[in-house]
GROMACS .gro file of N, CA, C and O in nm:
model
  532
    1LYS      N    1  -0.898  -0.808   0.868
    1LYS     CA    2  -0.943  -0.657   0.816
    1LYS      C    3  -0.894  -0.639   0.627
    1LYS      O    4  -0.896  -0.600   0.605
    2GLU      N    5  -0.969  -0.755   0.557
    2GLU     CA    6  -0.901  -0.727   0.419
    2GLU      C    7  -0.993  -0.620   0.340
    2GLU      O    8  -1.084  -0.612   0.416
    3GLY      N    9  -0.947  -0.582   0.328
    3GLY     CA   10  -1.002  -0.474   0.230
    3GLY      C   11  -0.939  -0.317   0.317
    3GLY      O   12  -0.970  -0.239   0.262
    4GLY      N   13  -0.804  -0.296   0.331
    4GLY     CA   14  -0.759  -0.209   0.384
    4GLY      C   15  -0.707  -0.137   0.266
    4GLY      O   16  -0.654  -0.177   0.249
    5ALA      N   17  -0.573  -0.045   0.379
    5ALA     CA   18  -0.496   0.006   0.296
    5ALA      C   19  -0.327  -0.101   0.234
    5ALA      O   20  -0.241  -0.005   0.220
    6TRP      N   21  -0.338  -0.169   0.157
    6TRP     CA   22  -0.348  -0.265   0.165
    6TRP      C   23  -0.335  -0.335   0.019
    6TRP      O   24  -0.484  -0.391   0.056
    7TYR      N   25  -0.319  -0.463  -0.050
    7TYR     CA   26  -0.322  -0.542  -0.111
    7TYR      C   27  -0.271  -0.663  -0.156
    7TYR      O   28  -0.129  -0.662  -0.038
    8PRO      N   29  -0.382  -0.800  -0.173
    8PRO     CA   30  -0.239  -0.928  -0.114
    8PRO      C   31  -0.164  -0.904  -0.271
    8PRO      O   32  -0.160  -0.971  -0.415
    9ALA      N   33  -0.036  -0.915  -0.211
    9ALA     CA   34   0.041  -0.881  -0.375
    9ALA      C   35   0.161  -1.077  -0.386
    9ALA      O   36   0.128  -1.159  -0.241
   10CYS      N   37   0.189  -1.147  -0.451
   10CYS     CA   38   0.256  -1.278  -0.463
   10CYS      C   39   0.355  -1.279  -0.358
   10CYS      O   40   0.437  -1.182  -0.359
   11PRO      N   41   0.427  -1.359  -0.295
   11PRO     CA   42   0.510  -1.401  -0.223
   11PRO      C   43   0.610  -1.459  -0.290
   11PRO      O   44   0.756  -1.402  -0.232
   12ASN      N   45   0.651  -1.461  -0.420
   12ASN     CA   46   0.715  -1.523  -0.478
   12ASN      C   47   0.818  -1.310  -0.514
   12ASN      O   48   0.807  -1.232  -0.564
   13ALA      N   49   0.958  -1.297  -0.441
   13ALA     CA   50   1.068  -1.210  -0.468
   13ALA      C   51   1.174  -1.232  -0.546
   13ALA      O   52   1.206  -1.103  -0.528
   14GLU      N   53   1.146  -1.310  -0.658
   14GLU     CA   54   1.235  -1.330  -0.746
   14GLU      C   55   1.181  -1.242  -0.900
   14GLU      O   56   1.029  -1.287  -0.857
   15GLU      N   57   1.243  -1.263  -0.994
   15GLU     CA   58   1.118  -1.145  -1.079
   15GLU      C   59   1.043  -1.312  -1.216
   15GLU      O   60   1.103  -1.435  -1.126
   16PRO      N   61   0.944  -1.279  -1.245
   16PRO     CA   62   0.906  -1.179  -1.238
   16PRO      C   63   0.791  -1.013  -1.124
   16PRO      O   64   0.803  -0.959  -1.234
   17CYS      N   65   0.811  -1.168  -1.058
   17CYS     CA   66   0.727  -1.032  -0.935
   17CYS      C   67   0.809  -0.962  -0.842
   17CYS      O   68   0.719  -0.828  -0.818
   18ARG      N   69   0.869  -0.963  -0.751
   18ARG     CA   70   0.960  -0.898  -0.664
   18ARG      C   71   0.913  -0.840  -0.565
   18ARG      O   72   0.901  -0.724  -0.547
   19ASN      N   73   0.732  -0.961  -0.484
   19ASN     CA   74   0.638  -0.912  -0.492
   19ASN      C   75   0.578  -0.769  -0.489
   19ASN      O   76   0.556  -0.724  -0.403
   20ARG      N   77   0.543  -0.807  -0.622
   20ARG     CA   78   0.445  -0.666  -0.635
   20ARG      C   79   0.325  -0.644  -0.703
   20ARG      O   80   0.213  -0.533  -0.735
   21TYR      N   81   0.361  -0.796  -0.784
   21TYR     CA   82   0.222  -0.806  -0.855
   21TYR      C   83   0.099  -0.845  -0.751
   21TYR      O   84   0.106  -0.913  -0.636
   22LYS      N   85  -0.054  -0.849  -0.791
   22LYS     CA   86  -0.157  -0.890  -0.698
   22LYS      C   87  -0.173  -1.010  -0.757
   22LYS      O   88  -0.192  -1.036  -0.814
   23VAL      N   89  -0.190  -1.065  -0.602
   23VAL     CA   90  -0.277  -1.250  -0.581
   23VAL      C   91  -0.382  -1.268  -0.594
   23VAL      O   92  -0.476  -1.176  -0.506
   24MET      N   93  -0.498  -1.367  -0.605
   24MET     CA   94  -0.632  -1.363  -0.661
   24MET      C   95  -0.643  -1.485  -0.538
   24MET      O   96  -0.475  -1.585  -0.573
   25PRO      N   97  -0.720  -1.442  -0.395
   25PRO     CA   98  -0.735  -1.593  -0.338
   25PRO      C   99  -0.811  -1.733  -0.495
   25PRO      O  100  -0.883  -1.679  -0.541
   26SER      N  101  -0.757  -1.795  -0.389
   26SER     CA  102  -0.810  -1.976  -0.507
   26SER      C  103  -0.822  -2.038  -0.395
   26SER      O  104  -0.808  -2.082  -0.340
   27ALA      N  105  -1.006  -2.097  -0.400
   27ALA     CA  106  -1.003  -2.222  -0.306
   27ALA      C  107  -0.904  -2.334  -0.305
   27ALA      O  108  -1.003  -2.394  -0.499
   28THR      N  109  -0.887  -2.384  -0.256
   28THR     CA  110  -0.862  -2.535  -0.319
   28THR      C  111  -0.937  -2.648  -0.202
   28THR      O  112  -0.951  -2.620  -0.093
   29GLY      N  113  -0.881  -2.727  -0.261
   29GLY     CA  114  -0.935  -2.938  -0.193
   29GLY      C  115  -0.852  -2.865   0.003
   29GLY      O  116  -0.945  -2.962   0.106
   30THR      N  117  -0.768  -2.842  -0.014
   30THR     CA  118  -0.685  -2.820   0.120
   30THR      C  119  -0.710  -2.672   0.190
   30THR      O  120  -0.631  -2.666   0.339
   31GLY      N  121  -0.765  -2.584   0.175
   31GLY     CA  122  -0.798  -2.441   0.169
   31GLY      C  123  -0.767  -2.363   0.097
   31GLY      O  124  -0.758  -2.376   0.024
   32GLU      N  125  -0.703  -2.203   0.106
   32GLU     CA  126  -0.671  -2.126   0.069
   32GLU      C  127  -0.589  -2.110   0.059
   32GLU      O  128  -0.486  -2.153   0.098
   33SER      N  129  -0.586  -2.141  -0.124
   33SER     CA  130  -0.426  -2.013  -0.150
   33SER      C  131  -0.484  -1.920  -0.253
   33SER      O  132  -0.587  -1.853  -0.254
   34TRP      N  133  -0.336  -1.855  -0.253
   34TRP     CA  134  -0.265  -1.715  -0.418
   34TRP      C  135  -0.296  -1.747  -0.468
   34TRP      O  136  -0.159  -1.874  -0.492
   35SER      N  137  -0.323  -1.663  -0.602
   35SER     CA  138  -0.265  -1.750  -0.704
   35SER      C  139  -0.229  -1.628  -0.809
   35SER      O  140  -0.326  -1.492  -0.797
   36CYS      N  141  -0.070  -1.622  -0.826
   36CYS     CA  142  -0.060  -1.506  -0.983
   36CYS      C  143  -0.075  -1.553  -1.102
   36CYS      O  144  -0.009  -1.596  -1.104
   37GLU      N  145  -0.135  -1.477  -1.179
   37GLU     CA  146  -0.149  -1.466  -1.309
   37GLU      C  147   0.022  -1.436  -1.442
   37GLU      O  148   0.040  -1.498  -1.489
   38LYS      N  149   0.067  -1.341  -1.310
   38LYS     CA  150   0.222  -1.369  -1.330
   38LYS      C  151   0.360  -1.369  -1.338
   38LYS      O  152   0.384  -1.419  -1.460
   39CYS      N  153   0.330  -1.490  -1.258
   39CYS     CA  154   0.456  -1.586  -1.255
   39CYS      C  155   0.337  -1.717  -1.242
   39CYS      O  156   0.417  -1.828  -1.274
   40GLN      N  157   0.224  -1.750  -1.286
   40GLN     CA  158   0.166  -1.832  -1.284
   40GLN      C  159   0.158  -1.948  -1.135
   40GLN      O  160   0.230  -2.090  -1.103
   41GLY      N  161   0.184  -1.878  -1.016
   41GLY     CA  162   0.253  -1.979  -0.954
   41GLY      C  163   0.134  -1.945  -0.843
   41GLY      O  164   0.027  -1.896  -0.855
   42THR      N  165   0.107  -2.075  -0.728
   42THR     CA  166   0.010  -2.097  -0.678
   42THR      C  167   0.047  -2.095  -0.558
   42THR      O  168   0.162  -2.150  -0.465
   43PHE      N  169   0.038  -1.974  -0.427
   43PHE     CA  170   0.114  -2.005  -0.325
   43PHE      C  171   0.009  -2.017  -0.191
   43PHE      O  172  -0.065  -1.976  -0.187
   44ASP      N  173   0.066  -2.106  -0.051
   44ASP     CA  174  -0.035  -2.096   0.057
   44ASP      C  175  -0.046  -1.934   0.119
   44ASP      O  176  -0.169  -2.005   0.190
   45LYS      N  177   0.026  -1.857   0.117
   45LYS     CA  178   0.011  -1.714   0.155
   45LYS      C  179   0.031  -1.646   0.064
   45LYS      O  180   0.124  -1.631  -0.109
   46CYS      N  181   0.018  -1.425   0.115
   46CYS     CA  182  -0.013  -1.380   0.078
   46CYS      C  183   0.144  -1.235   0.072
   46CYS      O  184   0.113  -1.281   0.231
   47VAL      N  185   0.181  -1.199   0.057
   47VAL     CA  186   0.234  -1.076   0.148
   47VAL      C  187   0.184  -0.971   0.073
   47VAL      O  188   0.097  -0.871  -0.064
   48ARG      N  189   0.113  -0.888   0.178
   48ARG     CA  190   0.045  -0.743   0.204
   48ARG      C  191   0.107  -0.610   0.198
   48ARG      O  192   0.204  -0.650   0.288
   49ARG      N  193   0.114  -0.569   0.105
   49ARG     CA  194   0.151  -0.453   0.024
   49ARG      C  195   0.092  -0.320   0.112
   49ARG      O  196  -0.058  -0.273  -0.030
   50TRP      N  197   0.147  -0.221   0.140
   50TRP     CA  198   0.033  -0.112   0.176
   50TRP      C  199   0.076  -0.037   0.032
   50TRP      O  200   0.119  -0.013  -0.086
   51ILE      N  201  -0.088   0.032   0.009
   51ILE     CA  202  -0.140   0.092  -0.118
   51ILE      C  203  -0.214   0.224  -0.073
   51ILE      O  204  -0.309   0.157  -0.021
   52PHE      N  205  -0.208   0.346  -0.049
   52PHE     CA  206  -0.299   0.383  -0.051
   52PHE      C  207  -0.332   0.580  -0.056
   52PHE      O  208  -0.241   0.615  -0.132
   53SER      N  209  -0.391   0.637  -0.037
   53SER     CA  210  -0.439   0.795  -0.147
   53SER      C  211  -0.460   0.820   0.038
   53SER      O  212  -0.500   0.856   0.196
   54GLY      N  213  -0.410   1.038   0.032
   54GLY     CA  214  -0.366   1.055   0.174
   54GLY      C  215  -0.360   1.263   0.098
   54GLY      O  216  -0.309   1.272  -0.054
   55VAL      N  217  -0.441   1.366   0.164
   55VAL     CA  218  -0.405   1.426   0.160
   55VAL      C  219  -0.249   1.551   0.227
   55VAL      O  220  -0.279   1.484   0.367
   56VAL      N  221  -0.176   1.541   0.182
   56VAL     CA  222  -0.044   1.654   0.223
   56VAL      C  223  -0.080   1.828   0.197
   56VAL      O  224  -0.176   1.828   0.129
   57GLU      N  225  -0.028   1.880   0.280
   57GLU     CA  226  -0.058   1.965   0.351
   57GLU      C  227   0.112   2.075   0.353
   57GLU      O  228   0.217   2.072   0.388
   58ASP      N  229   0.074   2.251   0.328
   58ASP     CA  230   0.189   2.338   0.365
   58ASP      C  231   0.124   2.479   0.415
   58ASP      O  232   0.017   2.477   0.362
   59PRO      N  233   0.177   2.528   0.411
   59PRO     CA  234   0.135   2.658   0.393
   59PRO      C  235   0.029   2.743   0.297
   59PRO      O  236  -0.013   2.859   0.220
   60SER      N  237   0.115   2.626   0.152
   60SER     CA  238   0.088   2.693   0.027
   60SER      C  239  -0.049   2.646  -0.032
   60SER      O  240  -0.076   2.662  -0.091
   61GLY      N  241  -0.119   2.517   0.059
   61GLY     CA  242  -0.225   2.406  -0.049
   61GLY      C  243  -0.199   2.315  -0.009
   61GLY      O  244  -0.146   2.265   0.056
   62SER      N  245  -0.275   2.222  -0.027
   62SER     CA  246  -0.296   2.106  -0.026
   62SER      C  247  -0.322   1.994  -0.077
   62SER      O  248  -0.387   2.073  -0.265
   63THR      N  249  -0.315   1.876  -0.124
   63THR     CA  250  -0.296   1.827  -0.274
   63THR      C  251  -0.285   1.695  -0.221
   63THR      O  252  -0.291   1.638  -0.110
   64TRP      N  253  -0.420   1.593  -0.255
   64TRP     CA  254  -0.372   1.463  -0.247
   64TRP      C  255  -0.220   1.371  -0.365
   64TRP      O  256  -0.266   1.432  -0.460
   65VAL      N  257  -0.212   1.324  -0.250
   65VAL     CA  258  -0.115   1.180  -0.314
   65VAL      C  259  -0.084   1.026  -0.254
   65VAL      O  260  -0.173   1.011  -0.173
   66SER      N  261  -0.016   0.953  -0.388
   66SER     CA  262  -0.020   0.775  -0.307
   66SER      C  263   0.111   0.763  -0.243
   66SER      O  264   0.178   0.879  -0.303
   67PHE      N  265   0.045   0.662  -0.153
   67PHE     CA  266   0.163   0.650  -0.048
   67PHE      C  267   0.159   0.490  -0.145
   67PHE      O  268   0.079   0.380  -0.152
   68PHE      N  269   0.284   0.411  -0.166
   68PHE     CA  270   0.321   0.299  -0.193
   68PHE      C  271   0.340   0.233  -0.061
   68PHE      O  272   0.436   0.252   0.014
   69ASN      N  273   0.409   0.097  -0.049
   69ASN     CA  274   0.457   0.068   0.054
   69ASN      C  275   0.611   0.057   0.146
   69ASN      O  276   0.564   0.119   0.163
   70GLU      N  277   0.683   0.127   0.039
   70GLU     CA  278   0.789   0.170   0.111
   70GLU      C  279   0.826   0.251   0.185
   70GLU      O  280   0.872   0.311   0.325
   71THR      N  281   0.744   0.382   0.124
   71THR     CA  282   0.750   0.486   0.176
   71THR      C  283   0.588   0.516   0.323
   71THR      O  284   0.631   0.544   0.438
   72ALA      N  285   0.480   0.378   0.280
   72ALA     CA  286   0.411   0.437   0.440
   72ALA      C  287   0.441   0.316   0.510
   72ALA      O  288   0.458   0.357   0.664
   73GLU      N  289   0.593   0.216   0.493
   73GLU     CA  290   0.629   0.139   0.608
   73GLU      C  291   0.744   0.234   0.672
   73GLU      O  292   0.717   0.279   0.796
   74LEU      N  293   0.761   0.377   0.590
   74LEU     CA  294   0.865   0.455   0.668
   74LEU      C  295   0.772   0.546   0.713
   74LEU      O  296   0.811   0.581   0.897
   75MET      N  297   0.675   0.604   0.702
   75MET     CA  298   0.570   0.665   0.769
   75MET      C  299   0.516   0.580   0.917
   75MET      O  300   0.494   0.675   0.992
   76PHE      N  301   0.493   0.436   0.888
   76PHE     CA  302   0.464   0.379   0.989
   76PHE      C  303   0.557   0.285   1.109
   76PHE      O  304   0.516   0.193   1.132
   77ASP      N  305   0.666   0.403   1.154
   77ASP     CA  306   0.759   0.333   1.197
   77ASP      C  307   0.831   0.212   1.176
   77ASP      O  308   0.812   0.176   1.233
   78GLY      N  309   0.839   0.146   1.024
   78GLY     CA  310   0.804   0.000   0.994
   78GLY      C  311   0.761  -0.072   0.973
   78GLY      O  312   0.795  -0.238   0.955
   79LYS      N  313   0.628  -0.052   1.050
   79LYS     CA  314   0.530  -0.196   1.031
   79LYS      C  315   0.464  -0.177   0.853
   79LYS      O  316   0.426  -0.046   0.820
   80THR      N  317   0.481  -0.336   0.878
   80THR     CA  318   0.415  -0.371   0.776
   80THR      C  319   0.280  -0.397   0.717
   80THR      O  320   0.182  -0.398   0.896
   81ALA      N  321   0.247  -0.398   0.614
   81ALA     CA  322   0.070  -0.433   0.584
   81ALA      C  323   0.038  -0.512   0.662
   81ALA      O  324  -0.038  -0.535   0.697
   82ASP      N  325   0.095  -0.670   0.660
   82ASP     CA  326   0.106  -0.825   0.751
   82ASP      C  327   0.120  -0.781   0.825
   82ASP      O  328  -0.005  -0.878   0.913
   83GLU      N  329   0.218  -0.694   0.912
   83GLU     CA  330   0.167  -0.680   1.033
   83GLU      C  331   0.048  -0.628   1.136
   83GLU      O  332  -0.026  -0.716   1.226
   84ILE      N  333   0.030  -0.581   1.082
   84ILE     CA  334  -0.097  -0.441   1.154
   84ILE      C  335  -0.196  -0.571   1.067
   84ILE      O  336  -0.252  -0.568   1.160
   85TYR      N  337  -0.208  -0.641   0.965
   85TYR     CA  338  -0.331  -0.728   0.932
   85TYR      C  339  -0.298  -0.794   1.016
   85TYR      O  340  -0.440  -0.873   1.089
   86LYS      N  341  -0.211  -0.948   1.044
   86LYS     CA  342  -0.186  -1.000   1.170
   86LYS      C  343  -0.298  -1.000   1.287
   86LYS      O  344  -0.384  -1.029   1.365
   87ALA      N  345  -0.211  -0.873   1.380
   87ALA     CA  346  -0.269  -0.802   1.449
   87ALA      C  347  -0.381  -0.714   1.499
   87ALA      O  348  -0.434  -0.737   1.632
   88ALA      N  349  -0.436  -0.670   1.350
   88ALA     CA  350  -0.608  -0.604   1.367
   88ALA      C  351  -0.675  -0.763   1.401
   88ALA      O  352  -0.809  -0.759   1.440
   89GLU      N  353  -0.671  -0.914   1.352
   89GLU     CA  354  -0.767  -1.022   1.343
   89GLU      C  355  -0.754  -1.078   1.511
   89GLU      O  356  -0.696  -1.037   1.586
   90GLY      N  357  -0.899  -0.982   1.555
   90GLY     CA  358  -0.944  -1.045   1.676
   90GLY      C  359  -0.912  -0.978   1.793
   90GLY      O  360  -0.886  -0.996   1.901
   91ALA      N  361  -0.813  -0.878   1.744
   91ALA     CA  362  -0.769  -0.773   1.829
   91ALA      C  363  -0.847  -0.634   1.954
   91ALA      O  364  -0.964  -0.611   1.836
   92PRO      N  365  -0.889  -0.627   2.070
   92PRO     CA  366  -0.981  -0.519   2.135
   92PRO      C  367  -1.057  -0.410   2.067
   92PRO      O  368  -1.071  -0.364   2.058
   93SER      N  369  -0.864  -0.389   2.037
   93SER     CA  370  -0.825  -0.205   1.997
   93SER      C  371  -0.787  -0.264   1.872
   93SER      O  372  -0.747  -0.299   1.858
   94ASP      N  373  -0.845  -0.158   1.764
   94ASP     CA  374  -0.763  -0.153   1.592
   94ASP      C  375  -0.646  -0.054   1.569
   94ASP      O  376  -0.629  -0.001   1.570
   95PRO      N  377  -0.575  -0.209   1.603
   95PRO     CA  378  -0.470  -0.160   1.550
   95PRO      C  379  -0.449  -0.076   1.406
   95PRO      O  380  -0.313   0.035   1.414
   96TYR      N  381  -0.495  -0.111   1.320
   96TYR     CA  382  -0.550  -0.107   1.215
   96TYR      C  383  -0.524   0.084   1.204
   96TYR      O  384  -0.462   0.177   1.164
   97ASP      N  385  -0.652   0.120   1.271
   97ASP     CA  386  -0.694   0.327   1.330
   97ASP      C  387  -0.526   0.367   1.411
   97ASP      O  388  -0.498   0.435   1.355
   98SER      N  389  -0.509   0.316   1.467
   98SER     CA  390  -0.438   0.313   1.485
   98SER      C  391  -0.216   0.359   1.526
   98SER      O  392  -0.211   0.474   1.455
   99VAL      N  393  -0.193   0.290   1.361
   99VAL     CA  394  -0.071   0.299   1.325
   99VAL      C  395  -0.164   0.501   1.195
   99VAL      O  396  -0.043   0.505   1.167
  100PHE      N  397  -0.223   0.494   1.175
  100PHE     CA  398  -0.304   0.525   1.071
  100PHE      C  399  -0.278   0.668   1.194
  100PHE      O  400  -0.270   0.807   1.149
  101HIS      N  401  -0.321   0.676   1.320
  101HIS     CA  402  -0.354   0.824   1.365
  101HIS      C  403  -0.226   0.847   1.410
  101HIS      O  404  -0.272   0.989   1.421
  102LYS      N  405  -0.132   0.794   1.402
  102LYS     CA  406   0.017   0.797   1.461
  102LYS      C  407   0.085   0.900   1.432
  102LYS      O  408   0.142   0.969   1.376
  103ALA      N  409   0.023   0.876   1.228
  103ALA     CA  410   0.081   0.961   1.156
  103ALA      C  411   0.048   1.109   1.093
  103ALA      O  412   0.082   1.089   1.038
  104LEU      N  413  -0.081   1.100   1.170
  104LEU     CA  414  -0.074   1.202   1.129
  104LEU      C  415  -0.077   1.379   1.191
  104LEU      O  416   0.006   1.332   1.289
  105PHE      N  417  -0.044   1.445   1.111
  105PHE     CA  418  -0.004   1.573   1.140
  105PHE      C  419   0.179   1.560   1.212
  105PHE      O  420   0.180   1.650   1.267
  106GLN      N  421   0.206   1.547   1.121
  106GLN     CA  422   0.351   1.507   1.116
  106GLN      C  423   0.428   1.594   1.014
  106GLN      O  424   0.394   1.522   0.891
  107GLU      N  425   0.524   1.639   1.075
  107GLU     CA  426   0.632   1.731   0.903
  107GLU      C  427   0.684   1.593   0.836
  107GLU      O  428   0.801   1.536   0.930
  108TRP      N  429   0.665   1.585   0.815
  108TRP     CA  430   0.807   1.505   0.663
  108TRP      C  431   0.851   1.622   0.512
  108TRP      O  432   0.748   1.735   0.448
  109ILE      N  433   0.947   1.562   0.470
  109ILE     CA  434   0.949   1.639   0.329
  109ILE      C  435   0.963   1.506   0.263
  109ILE      O  436   0.979   1.430   0.272
  110PHE      N  437   0.869   1.536   0.154
  110PHE     CA  438   0.815   1.461   0.023
  110PHE      C  439   0.897   1.491  -0.085
  110PHE      O  440   0.928   1.607  -0.141
  111LYS      N  441   0.921   1.418  -0.138
  111LYS     CA  442   0.944   1.378  -0.309
  111LYS      C  443   0.837   1.321  -0.398
  111LYS      O  444   0.866   1.198  -0.350
  112CYS      N  445   0.820   1.401  -0.467
  112CYS     CA  446   0.690   1.322  -0.541
  112CYS      C  447   0.725   1.321  -0.686
  112CYS      O  448   0.802   1.413  -0.671
  113LYS      N  449   0.625   1.256  -0.752
  113LYS     CA  450   0.652   1.198  -0.833
  113LYS      C  451   0.532   1.249  -0.912
  113LYS      O  452   0.400   1.228  -0.881
  114VAL      N  453   0.519   1.345  -1.035
  114VAL     CA  454   0.358   1.403  -1.055
  114VAL      C  455   0.344   1.386  -1.222
  114VAL      O  456   0.433   1.418  -1.285
  115LYS      N  457   0.246   1.331  -1.256
  115LYS     CA  458   0.255   1.332  -1.400
  115LYS      C  459   0.096   1.379  -1.426
  115LYS      O  460  -0.025   1.394  -1.356
  116ASN      N  461   0.047   1.408  -1.548
  116ASN     CA  462  -0.045   1.449  -1.615
  116ASN      C  463  -0.099   1.300  -1.692
  116ASN      O  464  -0.076   1.249  -1.726
  117GLU      N  465  -0.264   1.299  -1.602
  117GLU     CA  466  -0.289   1.174  -1.722
  117GLU      C  467  -0.468   1.227  -1.782
  117GLU      O  468  -0.495   1.318  -1.717
  118LEU      N  469  -0.484   1.145  -1.886
  118LEU     CA  470  -0.618   1.231  -1.921
  118LEU      C  471  -0.662   1.114  -1.879
  118LEU      O  472  -0.655   0.918  -1.931
  119VAL      N  473  -0.830   1.093  -1.878
  119VAL     CA  474  -0.886   1.049  -1.794
  119VAL      C  475  -1.015   1.053  -1.873
  119VAL      O  476  -1.046   1.137  -1.818
  120ASN      N  477  -1.111   0.981  -1.914
  120ASN     CA  478  -1.244   0.962  -1.989
  120ASN      C  479  -1.274   1.170  -2.088
  120ASN      O  480  -1.318   1.215  -2.007
  121ASP      N  481  -1.155   1.189  -2.139
  121ASP     CA  482  -1.135   1.306  -2.164
  121ASP      C  483  -1.093   1.434  -2.126
  121ASP      O  484  -1.122   1.501  -2.122
  122GLU      N  485  -1.031   1.417  -1.983
  122GLU     CA  486  -0.992   1.503  -1.879
  122GLU      C  487  -0.878   1.481  -1.830
  122GLU      O  488  -0.816   1.365  -1.785
  123SER      N  489  -0.794   1.589  -1.804
  123SER     CA  490  -0.703   1.617  -1.805
  123SER      C  491  -0.689   1.575  -1.588
  123SER      O  492  -0.737   1.637  -1.521
  124ARG      N  493  -0.608   1.478  -1.545
  124ARG     CA  494  -0.666   1.476  -1.402
  124ARG      C  495  -0.415   1.484  -1.390
  124ARG      O  496  -0.354   1.441  -1.454
  125ILE      N  497  -0.432   1.553  -1.285
  125ILE     CA  498  -0.267   1.616  -1.171
  125ILE      C  499  -0.262   1.442  -1.101
  125ILE      O  500  -0.357   1.431  -1.027
  126LYS      N  501  -0.128   1.360  -1.102
  126LYS     CA  502  -0.148   1.218  -1.034
  126LYS      C  503  -0.003   1.296  -0.945
  126LYS      O  504   0.088   1.308  -1.049
  127ALA      N  505  -0.005   1.256  -0.816
  127ALA     CA  506   0.101   1.248  -0.772
  127ALA      C  507   0.138   1.184  -0.632
  127ALA      O  508  -0.003   1.117  -0.642
  128SER      N  509   0.204   1.131  -0.656
  128SER     CA  510   0.291   0.990  -0.607
  128SER      C  511   0.398   1.015  -0.485
  128SER      O  512   0.535   1.069  -0.512
  129VAL      N  513   0.465   1.001  -0.353
  129VAL     CA  514   0.540   1.003  -0.302
  129VAL      C  515   0.591   0.845  -0.300
  129VAL      O  516   0.606   0.823  -0.361
  130GLN      N  517   0.731   0.951  -0.381
  130GLN     CA  518   0.874   0.891  -0.457
  130GLN      C  519   0.975   0.796  -0.275
  130GLN      O  520   1.059   0.721  -0.348
  131SER      N  521   0.967   0.937  -0.185
  131SER     CA  522   1.096   0.948  -0.087
  131SER      C  523   1.045   0.997   0.003
  131SER      O  524   0.908   1.163  -0.038
  132MET      N  525   1.075   1.007   0.102
  132MET     CA  526   1.013   1.088   0.200
  132MET      C  527   1.132   1.100   0.337
  132MET      O  528   1.215   0.949   0.335
  133ALA      N  529   1.200   1.172   0.457
  133ALA     CA  530   1.244   1.191   0.533
  133ALA      C  531   1.235   1.299   0.619
  133ALA      O  532   1.125   1.412   0.631
   0.00000   0.00000   0.00000
């Protein structure tokens, strides 16, 4: 299920990438490979990393927040985006949906980073989850 709540990242765990920079598929004569503009590397595989938005709420209200790989793995009981991607290939039931359903309506304590951004002369507040317990 390419195009899920993840992005394909560079498998280079060293500087400058540290598995964070997006890679692009590039067709070669030997099959599919992945290219990273940051480290100029070409790889046989990528590392998928979680990235998605969700609504969190408490008695005072609700807001949209962004989740990134480390916090998403906590929420999904340690499941990586690569694991769910591989499990979803040819599976009769959808592990992609089930991992999200298990995370619904759970109680968490979030530490969020909130910043104000100007987009097209419009002020927007962006929140991202930094840690959770």
